[in-house]
Amino acid sequence: MTDLAVPMIDERALSKLRWRCRRGLLENDLLIERFFARKGEQVSVTEAEGLTALMDLADNDLLDLLLRRKEPSGEIDTAAVREVLNELRT
């Protein structure tokens, strides 16, 4: 297995992303905060892209994805979204 450097977002981008991830439903907030607690300051560019795409969803649609009631479809069905969704679900 090769050790490829995964680009991480910087501190300012992380702060903006955390602010962007604040949600109206407590359930969403809890799952997202758990993700950030596990990742600490190490959020990759790909994860940030996936989170940003998920934050464009309505709270109830996001909750359906997080609780596996639905799977991503359409333009939200990208590798970045699936990667971060898998992290958020565990």
CSV table of N, CA and C in Angstrom, one decimal:
chain,number,residue,atom,x,y,z
A,1,MET,N,0.8,-1.2,0.0
A,1,MET,CA,0.0,0.0,0.0
A,1,MET,C,0.9,1.2,0.0
A,2,THR,N,0.6,2.2,-0.9
A,2,THR,CA,1.4,3.4,-1.0
A,2,THR,C,0.8,4.4,0.0
A,3,ASP,N,1.7,5.3,0.4
A,3,ASP,CA,1.3,6.4,1.3
A,3,ASP,C,1.2,7.7,0.5
A,4,LEU,N,0.0,7.9,0.0
A,4,LEU,CA,-0.3,9.1,-0.8
A,4,LEU,C,-0.7,10.2,0.2
A,5,ALA,N,-0.2,11.4,-0.1
A,5,ALA,CA,-0.6,12.6,0.7
A,5,ALA,C,-2.0,13.0,0.3
A,6,VAL,N,-2.9,13.0,1.3
A,6,VAL,CA,-4.3,13.5,1.1
A,6,VAL,C,-4.3,14.9,1.5
A,7,PRO,N,-4.7,15.8,0.5
A,7,PRO,CA,-4.8,17.2,0.8
A,7,PRO,C,-5.9,17.5,1.9
A,8,MET,N,-5.5,18.3,2.9
A,8,MET,CA,-6.4,18.7,4.0
A,8,MET,C,-6.7,20.1,3.8
A,9,ILE,N,-7.9,20.5,4.3
A,9,ILE,CA,-8.3,21.9,4.3
A,9,ILE,C,-7.6,22.6,5.4
A,10,ASP,N,-7.4,23.9,5.2
A,10,ASP,CA,-6.7,24.7,6.3
A,10,ASP,C,-7.6,25.1,7.4
A,11,GLU,N,-7.1,25.7,8.4
A,11,GLU,CA,-7.8,26.1,9.6
A,11,GLU,C,-9.0,27.0,9.3
A,12,ARG,N,-8.8,28.0,8.5
A,12,ARG,CA,-9.8,28.9,8.1
A,12,ARG,C,-11.0,28.2,7.4
A,13,ALA,N,-10.6,27.4,6.4
A,13,ALA,CA,-11.6,26.7,5.7
A,13,ALA,C,-12.4,25.7,6.6
A,14,LEU,N,-11.7,25.1,7.5
A,14,LEU,CA,-12.4,24.2,8.5
A,14,LEU,C,-13.4,25.0,9.3
A,15,SER,N,-13.0,26.2,9.8
A,15,SER,CA,-13.9,27.0,10.6
A,15,SER,C,-15.1,27.4,9.8
A,16,LYS,N,-14.9,27.7,8.5
A,16,LYS,CA,-16.1,28.1,7.7
A,16,LYS,C,-17.0,26.9,7.4
A,17,LEU,N,-16.3,25.7,7.2
A,17,LEU,CA,-17.1,24.5,7.0
A,17,LEU,C,-17.9,24.1,8.2
A,18,ARG,N,-17.3,24.2,9.4
A,18,ARG,CA,-18.1,23.9,10.6
A,18,ARG,C,-19.3,24.8,10.8
A,19,TRP,N,-19.1,26.1,10.5
A,19,TRP,CA,-20.2,27.1,10.6
A,19,TRP,C,-21.3,26.7,9.6
A,20,ARG,N,-20.9,26.3,8.4
A,20,ARG,CA,-21.8,26.0,7.3
A,20,ARG,C,-22.6,24.7,7.7
A,21,CYS,N,-22.0,23.8,8.5
A,21,CYS,CA,-22.6,22.6,8.8
A,21,CYS,C,-23.6,22.7,10.0
A,22,ARG,N,-23.8,23.9,10.5
A,22,ARG,CA,-24.8,24.0,11.6
A,22,ARG,C,-26.2,23.8,11.0
A,23,ARG,N,-27.0,23.0,11.6
A,23,ARG,CA,-28.3,22.6,11.0
A,23,ARG,C,-29.5,23.0,12.0
A,24,GLY,N,-30.7,23.0,11.5
A,24,GLY,CA,-31.8,23.3,12.2
A,24,GLY,C,-32.4,22.1,13.0
A,25,LEU,N,-32.1,20.9,12.6
A,25,LEU,CA,-32.5,19.7,13.4
A,25,LEU,C,-31.4,19.2,14.3
A,26,LEU,N,-31.7,19.1,15.5
A,26,LEU,CA,-30.7,18.6,16.5
A,26,LEU,C,-30.1,17.3,16.1
A,27,GLU,N,-30.9,16.4,15.5
A,27,GLU,CA,-30.3,15.1,15.1
A,27,GLU,C,-29.2,15.2,14.1
A,28,ASN,N,-29.4,16.1,13.1
A,28,ASN,CA,-28.4,16.4,12.1
A,28,ASN,C,-27.1,16.9,12.8
A,29,ASP,N,-27.3,17.9,13.7
A,29,ASP,CA,-26.2,18.6,14.4
A,29,ASP,C,-25.4,17.5,15.2
A,30,LEU,N,-26.1,16.6,15.9
A,30,LEU,CA,-25.4,15.6,16.7
A,30,LEU,C,-24.5,14.7,15.8
A,31,LEU,N,-25.0,14.3,14.7
A,31,LEU,CA,-24.2,13.4,13.8
A,31,LEU,C,-23.1,14.1,13.1
A,32,ILE,N,-23.3,15.4,12.8
A,32,ILE,CA,-22.2,16.2,12.1
A,32,ILE,C,-21.2,16.5,13.2
A,33,GLU,N,-21.5,16.9,14.4
A,33,GLU,CA,-20.6,17.2,15.4
A,33,GLU,C,-19.7,15.9,15.8
A,34,ARG,N,-20.4,14.8,15.8
A,34,ARG,CA,-19.6,13.6,16.0
A,34,ARG,C,-18.5,13.3,15.0
A,35,PHE,N,-18.9,13.6,13.7
A,35,PHE,CA,-17.9,13.5,12.6
A,35,PHE,C,-16.7,14.4,12.9
A,36,PHE,N,-17.0,15.7,13.2
A,36,PHE,CA,-15.9,16.7,13.5
A,36,PHE,C,-15.1,16.3,14.7
A,37,ALA,N,-15.7,15.7,15.7
A,37,ALA,CA,-15.0,15.3,16.9
A,37,ALA,C,-14.0,14.2,16.5
A,38,ARG,N,-14.4,13.3,15.7
A,38,ARG,CA,-13.5,12.2,15.3
A,38,ARG,C,-12.4,12.7,14.4
A,39,LYS,N,-12.7,13.6,13.5
A,39,LYS,CA,-11.7,14.1,12.5
A,39,LYS,C,-10.8,15.1,13.1
A,40,GLY,N,-11.2,15.8,14.1
A,40,GLY,CA,-10.4,16.9,14.6
A,40,GLY,C,-10.1,17.9,13.6
A,41,GLU,N,-8.8,18.2,13.4
A,41,GLU,CA,-8.4,19.3,12.4
A,41,GLU,C,-8.1,18.6,11.1
A,42,GLN,N,-8.3,17.3,10.9
A,42,GLN,CA,-7.9,16.6,9.7
A,42,GLN,C,-9.0,16.3,8.8
A,43,VAL,N,-9.6,17.3,8.2
A,43,VAL,CA,-10.7,17.1,7.2
A,43,VAL,C,-10.1,17.3,5.8
A,44,SER,N,-10.3,16.3,5.0
A,44,SER,CA,-9.7,16.3,3.6
A,44,SER,C,-10.5,17.2,2.7
A,45,VAL,N,-9.9,17.6,1.6
A,45,VAL,CA,-10.6,18.4,0.6
A,45,VAL,C,-11.8,17.7,0.1
A,46,THR,N,-11.6,16.4,-0.1
A,46,THR,CA,-12.8,15.6,-0.7
A,46,THR,C,-13.9,15.5,0.4
A,47,GLU,N,-13.6,15.3,1.6
A,47,GLU,CA,-14.6,15.3,2.7
A,47,GLU,C,-15.3,16.6,2.7
A,48,ALA,N,-14.6,17.7,2.6
A,48,ALA,CA,-15.1,19.1,2.7
A,48,ALA,C,-16.1,19.3,1.5
A,49,GLU,N,-15.7,18.8,0.3
A,49,GLU,CA,-16.6,18.9,-0.8
A,49,GLU,C,-17.9,18.1,-0.6
A,50,GLY,N,-17.8,16.9,-0.1
A,50,GLY,CA,-19.0,16.1,0.2
A,50,GLY,C,-19.9,16.7,1.2
A,51,LEU,N,-19.3,17.2,2.3
A,51,LEU,CA,-20.1,17.9,3.3
A,51,LEU,C,-20.8,19.2,2.8
A,52,THR,N,-20.1,19.9,2.0
A,52,THR,CA,-20.7,21.1,1.4
A,52,THR,C,-21.9,20.8,0.5
A,53,ALA,N,-21.7,19.7,-0.3
A,53,ALA,CA,-22.9,19.3,-1.1
A,53,ALA,C,-24.0,18.8,-0.2
A,54,LEU,N,-23.8,18.1,0.8
A,54,LEU,CA,-24.8,17.6,1.7
A,54,LEU,C,-25.5,18.8,2.4
A,55,MET,N,-24.8,19.9,2.7
A,55,MET,CA,-25.4,21.0,3.4
A,55,MET,C,-26.3,21.8,2.5
A,56,ASP,N,-26.3,21.5,1.2
A,56,ASP,CA,-27.3,22.2,0.3
A,56,ASP,C,-28.7,21.5,0.4
A,57,LEU,N,-28.7,20.4,1.1
A,57,LEU,CA,-30.0,19.7,1.2
A,57,LEU,C,-30.8,20.3,2.3
A,58,ALA,N,-32.1,20.1,2.2
A,58,ALA,CA,-33.0,20.5,3.3
A,58,ALA,C,-32.7,19.5,4.5
A,59,ASP,N,-33.0,20.0,5.7
A,59,ASP,CA,-32.7,19.2,6.9
A,59,ASP,C,-33.3,17.8,6.9
A,60,ASN,N,-34.6,17.7,6.5
A,60,ASN,CA,-35.2,16.4,6.5
A,60,ASN,C,-34.6,15.5,5.5
A,61,ASP,N,-34.2,16.0,4.3
A,61,ASP,CA,-33.6,15.2,3.3
A,61,ASP,C,-32.2,14.7,3.8
A,62,LEU,N,-31.5,15.6,4.5
A,62,LEU,CA,-30.2,15.2,5.0
A,62,LEU,C,-30.4,14.1,6.1
A,63,LEU,N,-31.4,14.3,7.0
A,63,LEU,CA,-31.6,13.3,8.0
A,63,LEU,C,-32.0,11.9,7.4
A,64,ASP,N,-32.8,11.9,6.3
A,64,ASP,CA,-33.1,10.7,5.7
A,64,ASP,C,-31.8,10.0,5.2
A,65,LEU,N,-30.9,10.7,4.6
A,65,LEU,CA,-29.6,10.1,4.2
A,65,LEU,C,-28.8,9.6,5.3
A,66,LEU,N,-28.7,10.4,6.4
A,66,LEU,CA,-27.9,10.0,7.5
A,66,LEU,C,-28.4,8.8,8.2
A,67,LEU,N,-29.8,8.6,8.2
A,67,LEU,CA,-30.4,7.5,8.9
A,67,LEU,C,-30.6,6.3,7.9
A,68,ARG,N,-30.1,6.4,6.7
A,68,ARG,CA,-30.2,5.3,5.7
A,68,ARG,C,-31.6,5.1,5.3
A,69,ARG,N,-32.4,6.1,5.4
A,69,ARG,CA,-33.8,5.9,4.9
A,69,ARG,C,-33.8,6.1,3.3
A,70,LYS,N,-32.8,6.8,2.9
A,70,LYS,CA,-32.6,7.0,1.4
A,70,LYS,C,-31.1,6.9,1.1
A,71,GLU,N,-30.8,6.8,-0.1
A,71,GLU,CA,-29.4,6.8,-0.6
A,71,GLU,C,-29.3,8.0,-1.6
A,72,PRO,N,-28.1,8.6,-1.7
A,72,PRO,CA,-27.9,9.7,-2.6
A,72,PRO,C,-28.3,9.3,-4.0
A,73,SER,N,-28.9,10.3,-4.7
A,73,SER,CA,-29.3,10.1,-6.1
A,73,SER,C,-29.2,11.4,-6.8
A,74,GLY,N,-29.1,11.3,-8.1
A,74,GLY,CA,-29.1,12.5,-9.0
A,74,GLY,C,-27.7,13.2,-8.8
A,75,GLU,N,-27.7,14.5,-8.9
A,75,GLU,CA,-26.4,15.2,-8.8
A,75,GLU,C,-25.7,15.2,-7.5
A,76,ILE,N,-26.4,14.8,-6.5
A,76,ILE,CA,-25.7,14.6,-5.1
A,76,ILE,C,-25.0,13.3,-5.0
A,77,ASP,N,-25.2,12.4,-5.9
A,77,ASP,CA,-24.6,11.0,-5.9
A,77,ASP,C,-23.2,11.1,-6.5
A,78,THR,N,-22.3,11.6,-5.7
A,78,THR,CA,-20.9,11.7,-6.1
A,78,THR,C,-20.0,10.8,-5.1
A,79,ALA,N,-18.8,10.6,-5.5
A,79,ALA,CA,-17.9,9.8,-4.7
A,79,ALA,C,-17.6,10.6,-3.4
A,80,ALA,N,-17.4,11.9,-3.5
A,80,ALA,CA,-17.2,12.7,-2.3
A,80,ALA,C,-18.3,12.6,-1.3
A,81,VAL,N,-19.6,12.7,-1.8
A,81,VAL,CA,-20.7,12.6,-0.9
A,81,VAL,C,-20.8,11.3,-0.3
A,82,ARG,N,-20.6,10.2,-1.1
A,82,ARG,CA,-20.7,8.9,-0.5
A,82,ARG,C,-19.7,8.6,0.5
A,83,GLU,N,-18.4,9.2,0.3
A,83,GLU,CA,-17.4,9.0,1.3
A,83,GLU,C,-17.7,9.6,2.6
A,84,VAL,N,-18.1,10.9,2.6
A,84,VAL,CA,-18.4,11.6,3.8
A,84,VAL,C,-19.7,11.1,4.4
A,85,LEU,N,-20.7,10.7,3.7
A,85,LEU,CA,-21.9,10.1,4.2
A,85,LEU,C,-21.6,8.8,5.0
A,86,ASN,N,-20.7,8.0,4.4
A,86,ASN,CA,-20.3,6.8,5.1
A,86,ASN,C,-19.6,7.1,6.5
A,87,GLU,N,-18.8,8.2,6.5
A,87,GLU,CA,-18.2,8.6,7.8
A,87,GLU,C,-19.2,9.1,8.7
A,88,LEU,N,-20.2,9.9,8.2
A,88,LEU,CA,-21.2,10.4,9.1
A,88,LEU,C,-22.1,9.3,9.7
A,89,ARG,N,-22.3,8.3,8.9
A,89,ARG,CA,-23.2,7.2,9.4
A,89,ARG,C,-22.6,6.2,10.4
A,90,THR,N,-21.3,6.3,10.5
A,90,THR,CA,-20.6,5.3,11.5
A,90,THR,C,-20.4,6.0,12.8
